[in-house]
């Protein structure tokens, strides 16, 4: 049974206005303009976790944060790509998840603060993430990928390019409510949309079209669902049924199974977009599962 905290989230979204940018195509366009005029802060909370060391460096002008356990020597690294429709900055919920993974999985977590709309597009960002992972990985130190929503798209796209261009297979990629098809053309989206209190197809499509820019909508850098998944490492996918991205998450799980991948698909009835990030019992359980599957 869905917890009372999860059942209260639709009301909270409406009261706080967090779904405002997804109410219409006009609101989506205005939101891009507002984020260009008033960028939001991106740094981690001052007291993230006392058992972690937080460092930052710059790469091609990007701040690149690393969260590392103070004790022990991590056996692997996780590159975490935050969500936000490719236009919104990283939030405290993203930082808390990254910190929990670093501490509980005993891994280094790299958090790139990648450039957002309208100043960057998929072609630039995905290739830079691929190079970052390729430089970090070594025969005795593996790199996993993780991302939520738009960040999930970047993570899966990067995993595909790492396989194709570098011969590197990420041992696991964790996807939380990912955008896997930039066309948002799945006919089942229409049946889910009335139950989704957060996302609407047409406004999300505005962000997706700006993100892909001149790339074809089937290009794996924006629509990883269109690619051949054969040879990828294990996938862990989380999706709630009150999320317009759920039909594509199901397709991804089916396609991964058909390609012979190790796929761990978590679908939660009645839960919303990116539910593992939420302060709910279901969210806490999902975060613990994510840390466990990424353990080094």
PDB file of C-alpha atoms in Angstrom:
ATOM      1  CA  UNK A   1       0.000   0.000   0.000  1.00  0.00           C
ATOM      2  CA  UNK A   2       1.259   3.470  -0.897  1.00  0.00           C
ATOM      3  CA  UNK A   3       2.371   5.431   2.178  1.00  0.00           C
ATOM      4  CA  UNK A   4       0.503   8.532   3.318  1.00  0.00           C
ATOM      5  CA  UNK A   5       3.644  10.586   2.629  1.00  0.00           C
ATOM      6  CA  UNK A   6       3.645   9.492  -1.024  1.00  0.00           C
ATOM      7  CA  UNK A   7      -0.099  10.124  -1.311  1.00  0.00           C
ATOM      8  CA  UNK A   8       0.477  13.686  -0.054  1.00  0.00           C
ATOM      9  CA  UNK A   9       3.082  14.531  -2.702  1.00  0.00           C
ATOM     10  CA  UNK A  10       0.631  15.626  -5.455  1.00  0.00           C
ATOM     11  CA  UNK A  11      -0.821  18.231  -3.094  1.00  0.00           C
ATOM     12  CA  UNK A  12       2.668  19.363  -2.094  1.00  0.00           C
ATOM     13  CA  UNK A  13       3.660  19.777  -5.752  1.00  0.00           C
ATOM     14  CA  UNK A  14       0.604  21.899  -6.425  1.00  0.00           C
ATOM     15  CA  UNK A  15       1.009  24.075  -3.313  1.00  0.00           C
ATOM     16  CA  UNK A  16       4.731  24.700  -3.856  1.00  0.00           C
ATOM     17  CA  UNK A  17       4.365  25.245  -7.600  1.00  0.00           C
ATOM     18  CA  UNK A  18       7.118  22.775  -8.444  1.00  0.00           C
ATOM     19  CA  UNK A  19       5.082  21.527 -11.394  1.00  0.00           C
ATOM     20  CA  UNK A  20       4.528  25.033 -12.818  1.00  0.00           C
ATOM     21  CA  UNK A  21       7.122  24.726 -15.589  1.00  0.00           C
ATOM     22  CA  UNK A  22       5.305  21.649 -16.912  1.00  0.00           C
ATOM     23  CA  UNK A  23       1.798  23.106 -17.116  1.00  0.00           C
ATOM     24  CA  UNK A  24       2.055  24.389 -20.709  1.00  0.00           C
ATOM     25  CA  UNK A  25       4.464  24.864 -23.579  1.00  0.00           C
ATOM     26  CA  UNK A  26       4.477  28.583 -22.824  1.00  0.00           C
ATOM     27  CA  UNK A  27       5.448  27.990 -19.185  1.00  0.00           C
ATOM     28  CA  UNK A  28       8.267  25.710 -20.368  1.00  0.00           C
ATOM     29  CA  UNK A  29       9.648  28.365 -22.731  1.00  0.00           C
ATOM     30  CA  UNK A  30       9.388  31.027 -20.038  1.00  0.00           C
ATOM     31  CA  UNK A  31      11.182  28.777 -17.587  1.00  0.00           C
ATOM     32  CA  UNK A  32      14.146  28.401 -19.952  1.00  0.00           C
ATOM     33  CA  UNK A  33      14.340  32.186 -20.214  1.00  0.00           C
ATOM     34  CA  UNK A  34      14.148  32.611 -16.438  1.00  0.00           C
ATOM     35  CA  UNK A  35      16.911  30.087 -15.789  1.00  0.00           C
ATOM     36  CA  UNK A  36      19.101  31.899 -18.312  1.00  0.00           C
ATOM     37  CA  UNK A  37      18.536  35.207 -16.513  1.00  0.00           C
ATOM     38  CA  UNK A  38      18.708  33.837 -12.966  1.00  0.00           C
ATOM     39  CA  UNK A  39      20.907  30.741 -12.638  1.00  0.00           C
ATOM     40  CA  UNK A  40      20.481  28.867  -9.374  1.00  0.00           C
ATOM     41  CA  UNK A  41      23.273  27.852  -6.949  1.00  0.00           C
ATOM     42  CA  UNK A  42      24.674  24.367  -7.383  1.00  0.00           C
ATOM     43  CA  UNK A  43      27.073  23.701  -4.491  1.00  0.00           C
ATOM     44  CA  UNK A  44      26.506  20.913  -1.958  1.00  0.00           C
ATOM     45  CA  UNK A  45      24.858  21.685   1.390  1.00  0.00           C
ATOM     46  CA  UNK A  46      27.381  22.991   3.971  1.00  0.00           C
ATOM     47  CA  UNK A  47      27.062  19.936   6.234  1.00  0.00           C
ATOM     48  CA  UNK A  48      26.491  17.143   3.758  1.00  0.00           C
ATOM     49  CA  UNK A  49      27.927  14.229   5.776  1.00  0.00           C
ATOM     50  CA  UNK A  50      30.752  14.225   8.327  1.00  0.00           C
ATOM     51  CA  UNK A  51      32.107  10.900   7.020  1.00  0.00           C
ATOM     52  CA  UNK A  52      32.741  12.235   3.514  1.00  0.00           C
ATOM     53  CA  UNK A  53      35.479  14.332   1.976  1.00  0.00           C
ATOM     54  CA  UNK A  54      34.150  16.796  -0.606  1.00  0.00           C
ATOM     55  CA  UNK A  55      36.467  18.160  -3.279  1.00  0.00           C
ATOM     56  CA  UNK A  56      35.899  20.259  -6.377  1.00  0.00           C
ATOM     57  CA  UNK A  57      37.920  20.892  -9.498  1.00  0.00           C
ATOM     58  CA  UNK A  58      37.160  22.447 -12.868  1.00  0.00           C
ATOM     59  CA  UNK A  59      37.139  20.729 -16.212  1.00  0.00           C
ATOM     60  CA  UNK A  60      36.476  22.818 -19.324  1.00  0.00           C
ATOM     61  CA  UNK A  61      34.829  25.362 -17.058  1.00  0.00           C
ATOM     62  CA  UNK A  62      32.561  22.817 -15.349  1.00  0.00           C
ATOM     63  CA  UNK A  63      32.706  22.376 -11.572  1.00  0.00           C
ATOM     64  CA  UNK A  64      33.308  18.656 -10.957  1.00  0.00           C
ATOM     65  CA  UNK A  65      32.647  17.542  -7.378  1.00  0.00           C
ATOM     66  CA  UNK A  66      33.928  14.331  -5.839  1.00  0.00           C
ATOM     67  CA  UNK A  67      32.418  12.835  -2.687  1.00  0.00           C
ATOM     68  CA  UNK A  68      34.753  10.290  -1.127  1.00  0.00           C
ATOM     69  CA  UNK A  69      34.561   8.240   2.083  1.00  0.00           C
ATOM     70  CA  UNK A  70      37.110   9.472   4.621  1.00  0.00           C
ATOM     71  CA  UNK A  71      37.912   5.930   5.730  1.00  0.00           C
ATOM     72  CA  UNK A  72      39.069   3.134   3.462  1.00  0.00           C
ATOM     73  CA  UNK A  73      39.952   3.028  -0.194  1.00  0.00           C
ATOM     74  CA  UNK A  74      36.969   2.915  -2.562  1.00  0.00           C
ATOM     75  CA  UNK A  75      37.113   0.167  -5.139  1.00  0.00           C
ATOM     76  CA  UNK A  76      35.105   1.996  -7.769  1.00  0.00           C
ATOM     77  CA  UNK A  77      33.659   5.343  -8.826  1.00  0.00           C
ATOM     78  CA  UNK A  78      30.079   6.330  -9.617  1.00  0.00           C
ATOM     79  CA  UNK A  79      29.392   9.278 -11.926  1.00  0.00           C
ATOM     80  CA  UNK A  80      26.014  10.744 -10.969  1.00  0.00           C
ATOM     81  CA  UNK A  81      24.083  12.986 -13.378  1.00  0.00           C
ATOM     82  CA  UNK A  82      21.326  15.025 -11.774  1.00  0.00           C
ATOM     83  CA  UNK A  83      17.927  15.545 -13.353  1.00  0.00           C
ATOM     84  CA  UNK A  84      15.844  18.655 -13.937  1.00  0.00           C
ATOM     85  CA  UNK A  85      14.643  18.615 -17.568  1.00  0.00           C
ATOM     86  CA  UNK A  86      18.128  19.684 -18.742  1.00  0.00           C
ATOM     87  CA  UNK A  87      17.334  23.207 -17.491  1.00  0.00           C
ATOM     88  CA  UNK A  88      17.145  22.988 -13.683  1.00  0.00           C
ATOM     89  CA  UNK A  89      20.183  22.937 -11.432  1.00  0.00           C
ATOM     90  CA  UNK A  90      21.109  20.188  -8.984  1.00  0.00           C
ATOM     91  CA  UNK A  91      19.100  20.262  -5.725  1.00  0.00           C
ATOM     92  CA  UNK A  92      19.632  19.157  -2.139  1.00  0.00           C
ATOM     93  CA  UNK A  93      17.786  15.889  -2.839  1.00  0.00           C
ATOM     94  CA  UNK A  94      20.328  15.025  -5.523  1.00  0.00           C
ATOM     95  CA  UNK A  95      23.207  15.839  -3.207  1.00  0.00           C
ATOM     96  CA  UNK A  96      21.724  13.737  -0.412  1.00  0.00           C
ATOM     97  CA  UNK A  97      21.418  10.729  -2.710  1.00  0.00           C
ATOM     98  CA  UNK A  98      24.983  11.143  -3.982  1.00  0.00           C
ATOM     99  CA  UNK A  99      26.259  11.398  -0.405  1.00  0.00           C
ATOM    100  CA  UNK A 100      24.332   8.329   0.729  1.00  0.00           C
ATOM    101  CA  UNK A 101      25.729   6.295  -2.156  1.00  0.00           C
ATOM    102  CA  UNK A 102      29.297   7.430  -1.411  1.00  0.00           C
ATOM    103  CA  UNK A 103      29.021   6.611   2.296  1.00  0.00           C
ATOM    104  CA  UNK A 104      26.997   3.396   2.198  1.00  0.00           C
ATOM    105  CA  UNK A 105      28.364   1.875  -1.010  1.00  0.00           C
ATOM    106  CA  UNK A 106      31.939   2.880  -0.088  1.00  0.00           C
ATOM    107  CA  UNK A 107      32.598   4.440  -3.492  1.00  0.00           C
ATOM    108  CA  UNK A 108      33.778   7.749  -4.877  1.00  0.00           C
ATOM    109  CA  UNK A 109      30.875   9.668  -6.371  1.00  0.00           C
ATOM    110  CA  UNK A 110      31.678  12.230  -9.053  1.00  0.00           C
ATOM    111  CA  UNK A 111      28.991  14.869  -9.566  1.00  0.00           C
ATOM    112  CA  UNK A 112      29.558  16.948 -12.711  1.00  0.00           C
ATOM    113  CA  UNK A 113      27.777  20.312 -12.713  1.00  0.00           C
ATOM    114  CA  UNK A 114      27.093  20.162 -16.425  1.00  0.00           C
ATOM    115  CA  UNK A 115      25.892  23.245 -18.344  1.00  0.00           C
ATOM    116  CA  UNK A 116      22.144  23.560 -18.846  1.00  0.00           C
ATOM    117  CA  UNK A 117      19.651  24.942 -21.324  1.00  0.00           C
ATOM    118  CA  UNK A 118      19.769  27.338 -23.050  1.00  0.00           C
ATOM    119  CA  UNK A 119      23.585  27.396 -22.919  1.00  0.00           C
ATOM    120  CA  UNK A 120      24.317  23.749 -23.772  1.00  0.00           C
ATOM    121  CA  UNK A 121      22.867  20.841 -25.710  1.00  0.00           C
ATOM    122  CA  UNK A 122      23.159  17.062 -25.676  1.00  0.00           C
ATOM    123  CA  UNK A 123      25.929  16.829 -28.262  1.00  0.00           C
ATOM    124  CA  UNK A 124      28.317  18.807 -26.052  1.00  0.00           C
ATOM    125  CA  UNK A 125      27.358  17.455 -22.641  1.00  0.00           C
ATOM    126  CA  UNK A 126      27.111  13.740 -23.387  1.00  0.00           C
ATOM    127  CA  UNK A 127      30.477  13.638 -25.146  1.00  0.00           C
ATOM    128  CA  UNK A 128      32.129  15.435 -22.214  1.00  0.00           C
ATOM    129  CA  UNK A 129      30.647  12.957 -19.737  1.00  0.00           C
ATOM    130  CA  UNK A 130      31.934  10.090 -21.877  1.00  0.00           C
ATOM    131  CA  UNK A 131      35.454  11.526 -21.836  1.00  0.00           C
ATOM    132  CA  UNK A 132      35.292  12.059 -18.065  1.00  0.00           C
ATOM    133  CA  UNK A 133      34.332   8.425 -17.477  1.00  0.00           C
ATOM    134  CA  UNK A 134      36.891   7.123 -19.969  1.00  0.00           C
ATOM    135  CA  UNK A 135      39.674   9.017 -18.185  1.00  0.00           C
ATOM    136  CA  UNK A 136      38.534   7.820 -14.754  1.00  0.00           C
ATOM    137  CA  UNK A 137      38.108   4.127 -15.561  1.00  0.00           C
ATOM    138  CA  UNK A 138      41.007   1.693 -15.456  1.00  0.00           C
ATOM    139  CA  UNK A 139      41.400  -2.093 -15.411  1.00  0.00           C
ATOM    140  CA  UNK A 140      41.517  -2.098 -11.603  1.00  0.00           C
ATOM    141  CA  UNK A 141      39.011   0.721 -10.981  1.00  0.00           C
ATOM    142  CA  UNK A 142      35.584   0.490 -12.601  1.00  0.00           C
ATOM    143  CA  UNK A 143      33.162   3.373 -13.136  1.00  0.00           C
ATOM    144  CA  UNK A 144      29.392   3.032 -12.868  1.00  0.00           C
ATOM    145  CA  UNK A 145      26.854   5.575 -14.081  1.00  0.00           C
ATOM    146  CA  UNK A 146      23.720   6.833 -12.383  1.00  0.00           C
ATOM    147  CA  UNK A 147      21.168   9.518 -13.132  1.00  0.00           C
ATOM    148  CA  UNK A 148      17.613  10.605 -12.561  1.00  0.00           C
ATOM    149  CA  UNK A 149      15.107  11.902 -15.127  1.00  0.00           C
ATOM    150  CA  UNK A 150      17.064  13.986 -17.672  1.00  0.00           C
ATOM    151  CA  UNK A 151      20.248  12.854 -15.928  1.00  0.00           C
ATOM    152  CA  UNK A 152      19.147   9.279 -16.534  1.00  0.00           C
ATOM    153  CA  UNK A 153      19.066  10.017 -20.245  1.00  0.00           C
ATOM    154  CA  UNK A 154      22.608  11.390 -20.093  1.00  0.00           C
ATOM    155  CA  UNK A 155      23.793   8.381 -18.072  1.00  0.00           C
ATOM    156  CA  UNK A 156      22.370   5.764 -20.451  1.00  0.00           C
ATOM    157  CA  UNK A 157      23.492   7.695 -23.536  1.00  0.00           C
ATOM    158  CA  UNK A 158      26.996   7.911 -22.071  1.00  0.00           C
ATOM    159  CA  UNK A 159      27.018   4.165 -21.381  1.00  0.00           C
ATOM    160  CA  UNK A 160      26.199   3.521 -25.045  1.00  0.00           C
ATOM    161  CA  UNK A 161      28.935   5.833 -26.345  1.00  0.00           C
ATOM    162  CA  UNK A 162      31.474   4.386 -23.921  1.00  0.00           C
ATOM    163  CA  UNK A 163      30.720   0.939 -25.341  1.00  0.00           C
ATOM    164  CA  UNK A 164      30.819   2.064 -28.964  1.00  0.00           C
ATOM    165  CA  UNK A 165      33.633   4.631 -28.983  1.00  0.00           C
ATOM    166  CA  UNK A 166      35.936   3.440 -26.183  1.00  0.00           C
ATOM    167  CA  UNK A 167      35.197  -0.239 -25.714  1.00  0.00           C
ATOM    168  CA  UNK A 168      34.377   0.474 -22.068  1.00  0.00           C
ATOM    169  CA  UNK A 169      31.431  -1.282 -20.415  1.00  0.00           C
ATOM    170  CA  UNK A 170      30.121   0.371 -17.268  1.00  0.00           C
ATOM    171  CA  UNK A 171      29.461  -2.547 -14.901  1.00  0.00           C
ATOM    172  CA  UNK A 172      26.175  -1.002 -13.785  1.00  0.00           C
ATOM    173  CA  UNK A 173      24.026   1.964 -14.765  1.00  0.00           C
ATOM    174  CA  UNK A 174      21.309   3.098 -12.365  1.00  0.00           C
ATOM    175  CA  UNK A 175      18.394   5.009 -13.884  1.00  0.00           C
ATOM    176  CA  UNK A 176      15.727   6.787 -11.839  1.00  0.00           C
ATOM    177  CA  UNK A 177      12.623   7.694 -13.893  1.00  0.00           C
ATOM    178  CA  UNK A 178      14.794   8.258 -16.979  1.00  0.00           C
ATOM    179  CA  UNK A 179      13.898  10.069 -20.179  1.00  0.00           C
ATOM    180  CA  UNK A 180      14.895   7.443 -22.759  1.00  0.00           C
ATOM    181  CA  UNK A 181      13.045   8.666 -25.866  1.00  0.00           C
ATOM    182  CA  UNK A 182      13.229  12.380 -26.714  1.00  0.00           C
ATOM    183  CA  UNK A 183      10.232  12.073 -29.053  1.00  0.00           C
ATOM    184  CA  UNK A 184       7.894  11.200 -26.145  1.00  0.00           C
ATOM    185  CA  UNK A 185       5.812   9.482 -28.827  1.00  0.00           C
ATOM    186  CA  UNK A 186       4.839   6.344 -26.916  1.00  0.00           C
ATOM    187  CA  UNK A 187       1.022   6.167 -27.311  1.00  0.00           C
ATOM    188  CA  UNK A 188       0.663   4.900 -23.730  1.00  0.00           C
ATOM    189  CA  UNK A 189       1.912   8.249 -22.393  1.00  0.00           C
ATOM    190  CA  UNK A 190      -1.543   9.665 -23.090  1.00  0.00           C
ATOM    191  CA  UNK A 191      -3.188   7.148 -20.777  1.00  0.00           C
ATOM    192  CA  UNK A 192      -0.761   7.895 -17.931  1.00  0.00           C
ATOM    193  CA  UNK A 193      -0.771  11.680 -18.278  1.00  0.00           C
ATOM    194  CA  UNK A 194      -4.131  12.294 -16.500  1.00  0.00           C
ATOM    195  CA  UNK A 195      -2.766  10.503 -13.403  1.00  0.00           C
ATOM    196  CA  UNK A 196       0.596  12.304 -13.352  1.00  0.00           C
ATOM    197  CA  UNK A 197       0.426  15.402 -11.105  1.00  0.00           C
ATOM    198  CA  UNK A 198       3.880  16.593 -12.115  1.00  0.00           C
ATOM    199  CA  UNK A 199       4.781  16.157 -15.792  1.00  0.00           C
ATOM    200  CA  UNK A 200       2.940  16.950 -19.023  1.00  0.00           C
ATOM    201  CA  UNK A 201       4.071  15.664 -22.384  1.00  0.00           C
ATOM    202  CA  UNK A 202       4.004  18.882 -24.437  1.00  0.00           C
ATOM    203  CA  UNK A 203       5.970  21.072 -21.998  1.00  0.00           C
ATOM    204  CA  UNK A 204       8.529  18.297 -21.463  1.00  0.00           C
ATOM    205  CA  UNK A 205       8.824  18.008 -25.229  1.00  0.00           C
ATOM    206  CA  UNK A 206       9.813  21.705 -25.375  1.00  0.00           C
ATOM    207  CA  UNK A 207      12.791  20.983 -23.119  1.00  0.00           C
ATOM    208  CA  UNK A 208      13.664  17.777 -25.006  1.00  0.00           C
ATOM    209  CA  UNK A 209      13.617  19.504 -28.401  1.00  0.00           C
ATOM    210  CA  UNK A 210      15.851  22.317 -27.163  1.00  0.00           C
ATOM    211  CA  UNK A 211      18.205  19.746 -25.639  1.00  0.00           C
ATOM    212  CA  UNK A 212      18.610  17.651 -28.787  1.00  0.00           C
ATOM    213  CA  UNK A 213      18.992  20.772 -31.006  1.00  0.00           C
ATOM    214  CA  UNK A 214      20.118  19.556 -34.438  1.00  0.00           C
ATOM    215  CA  UNK A 215      20.476  15.890 -33.480  1.00  0.00           C
ATOM    216  CA  UNK A 216      17.943  13.471 -34.993  1.00  0.00           C
ATOM    217  CA  UNK A 217      15.349  12.418 -32.451  1.00  0.00           C
ATOM    218  CA  UNK A 218      16.569   8.822 -32.780  1.00  0.00           C
ATOM    219  CA  UNK A 219      20.201   9.699 -32.032  1.00  0.00           C
ATOM    220  CA  UNK A 220      21.378   7.670 -28.993  1.00  0.00           C
ATOM    221  CA  UNK A 221      22.775  10.865 -27.462  1.00  0.00           C
ATOM    222  CA  UNK A 222      19.170  11.957 -26.807  1.00  0.00           C
ATOM    223  CA  UNK A 223      17.086   8.775 -27.244  1.00  0.00           C
ATOM    224  CA  UNK A 224      19.023   5.818 -25.857  1.00  0.00           C
ATOM    225  CA  UNK A 225      15.920   3.630 -26.182  1.00  0.00           C
ATOM    226  CA  UNK A 226      16.430   3.735 -29.960  1.00  0.00           C
ATOM    227  CA  UNK A 227      19.903   2.179 -29.714  1.00  0.00           C
ATOM    228  CA  UNK A 228      21.016  -1.440 -29.679  1.00  0.00           C
ATOM    229  CA  UNK A 229      21.523  -2.272 -26.003  1.00  0.00           C
ATOM    230  CA  UNK A 230      23.533  -5.444 -26.605  1.00  0.00           C
ATOM    231  CA  UNK A 231      26.764  -5.557 -24.647  1.00  0.00           C
ATOM    232  CA  UNK A 232      25.903  -2.975 -22.013  1.00  0.00           C
ATOM    233  CA  UNK A 233      26.541  -3.718 -18.364  1.00  0.00           C
ATOM    234  CA  UNK A 234      23.826  -4.341 -15.805  1.00  0.00           C
ATOM    235  CA  UNK A 235      20.924  -1.888 -15.569  1.00  0.00           C
ATOM    236  CA  UNK A 236      18.907  -0.952 -12.491  1.00  0.00           C
ATOM    237  CA  UNK A 237      15.790   1.071 -13.289  1.00  0.00           C
ATOM    238  CA  UNK A 238      13.245   2.713 -10.979  1.00  0.00           C
ATOM    239  CA  UNK A 239       9.848   3.959 -12.190  1.00  0.00           C
ATOM    240  CA  UNK A 240       6.489   4.872 -10.674  1.00  0.00           C
ATOM    241  CA  UNK A 241       3.235   4.252 -12.510  1.00  0.00           C
ATOM    242  CA  UNK A 242       2.002   7.848 -12.060  1.00  0.00           C
ATOM    243  CA  UNK A 243       4.817   9.129 -14.271  1.00  0.00           C
ATOM    244  CA  UNK A 244       4.400   9.790 -17.991  1.00  0.00           C
ATOM    245  CA  UNK A 245       7.892   8.339 -18.457  1.00  0.00           C
ATOM    246  CA  UNK A 246       6.760   4.965 -17.074  1.00  0.00           C
ATOM    247  CA  UNK A 247       5.665   3.464 -20.427  1.00  0.00           C
ATOM    248  CA  UNK A 248       9.119   4.075 -21.876  1.00  0.00           C
ATOM    249  CA  UNK A 249      10.784   2.702 -18.733  1.00  0.00           C
ATOM    250  CA  UNK A 250       8.825  -0.500 -19.277  1.00  0.00           C
ATOM    251  CA  UNK A 251       9.940  -0.606 -22.907  1.00  0.00           C
ATOM    252  CA  UNK A 252      13.535  -0.140 -21.800  1.00  0.00           C
ATOM    253  CA  UNK A 253      13.247  -3.073 -19.389  1.00  0.00           C
ATOM    254  CA  UNK A 254      11.726  -5.246 -22.119  1.00  0.00           C
ATOM    255  CA  UNK A 255      14.368  -4.268 -24.661  1.00  0.00           C
ATOM    256  CA  UNK A 256      17.192  -4.832 -22.156  1.00  0.00           C
ATOM    257  CA  UNK A 257      15.851  -8.296 -21.353  1.00  0.00           C
ATOM    258  CA  UNK A 258      15.614  -9.152 -25.049  1.00  0.00           C
ATOM    259  CA  UNK A 259      19.229  -8.007 -25.504  1.00  0.00           C
ATOM    260  CA  UNK A 260      20.371 -10.366 -22.768  1.00  0.00           C
ATOM    261  CA  UNK A 261      21.264  -7.680 -20.236  1.00  0.00           C
ATOM    262  CA  UNK A 262      21.180  -8.096 -16.479  1.00  0.00           C
ATOM    263  CA  UNK A 263      18.185  -5.838 -15.766  1.00  0.00           C
ATOM    264  CA  UNK A 264      16.798  -5.089 -12.299  1.00  0.00           C
ATOM    265  CA  UNK A 265      13.530  -3.230 -12.861  1.00  0.00           C
ATOM    266  CA  UNK A 266      11.726  -1.645  -9.892  1.00  0.00           C
ATOM    267  CA  UNK A 267       8.214  -0.438 -10.671  1.00  0.00           C
ATOM    268  CA  UNK A 268       6.076   1.021  -7.896  1.00  0.00           C
ATOM    269  CA  UNK A 269       2.323   1.276  -8.299  1.00  0.00           C
ATOM    270  CA  UNK A 270       0.895   4.735  -7.640  1.00  0.00           C
ATOM    271  CA  UNK A 271       4.234   6.502  -7.185  1.00  0.00           C
ATOM    272  CA  UNK A 272       5.430   9.638  -8.951  1.00  0.00           C
ATOM    273  CA  UNK A 273       8.344  10.760 -11.077  1.00  0.00           C
ATOM    274  CA  UNK A 274      11.759  10.300  -9.364  1.00  0.00           C
ATOM    275  CA  UNK A 275      10.137   8.762  -6.289  1.00  0.00           C
ATOM    276  CA  UNK A 276      13.505   7.455  -4.978  1.00  0.00           C
ATOM    277  CA  UNK A 277      14.500  11.082  -4.295  1.00  0.00           C
ATOM    278  CA  UNK A 278      11.440  11.774  -2.163  1.00  0.00           C
ATOM    279  CA  UNK A 279      11.280  11.929   1.686  1.00  0.00           C
ATOM    280  CA  UNK A 280       8.938   8.940   1.854  1.00  0.00           C
ATOM    281  CA  UNK A 281       9.242   5.323   3.039  1.00  0.00           C
ATOM    282  CA  UNK A 282       9.311   4.177  -0.576  1.00  0.00           C
ATOM    283  CA  UNK A 283      12.006   6.725  -1.389  1.00  0.00           C
ATOM    284  CA  UNK A 284      14.160   5.638   1.547  1.00  0.00           C
ATOM    285  CA  UNK A 285      13.866   1.987   0.540  1.00  0.00           C
ATOM    286  CA  UNK A 286      14.833   2.808  -3.052  1.00  0.00           C
ATOM    287  CA  UNK A 287      17.846   4.866  -1.971  1.00  0.00           C
ATOM    288  CA  UNK A 288      19.092   1.995   0.197  1.00  0.00           C
ATOM    289  CA  UNK A 289      18.686  -0.367  -2.784  1.00  0.00           C
ATOM    290  CA  UNK A 290      20.625   2.028  -5.030  1.00  0.00           C
ATOM    291  CA  UNK A 291      23.511   2.230  -2.564  1.00  0.00           C
ATOM    292  CA  UNK A 292      23.568  -1.553  -2.240  1.00  0.00           C
ATOM    293  CA  UNK A 293      23.674  -2.246  -5.967  1.00  0.00           C
ATOM    294  CA  UNK A 294      26.519   0.258  -6.466  1.00  0.00           C
ATOM    295  CA  UNK A 295      28.660  -1.086  -3.655  1.00  0.00           C
ATOM    296  CA  UNK A 296      32.310  -1.258  -4.620  1.00  0.00           C
TER     297      UNK A 296
END
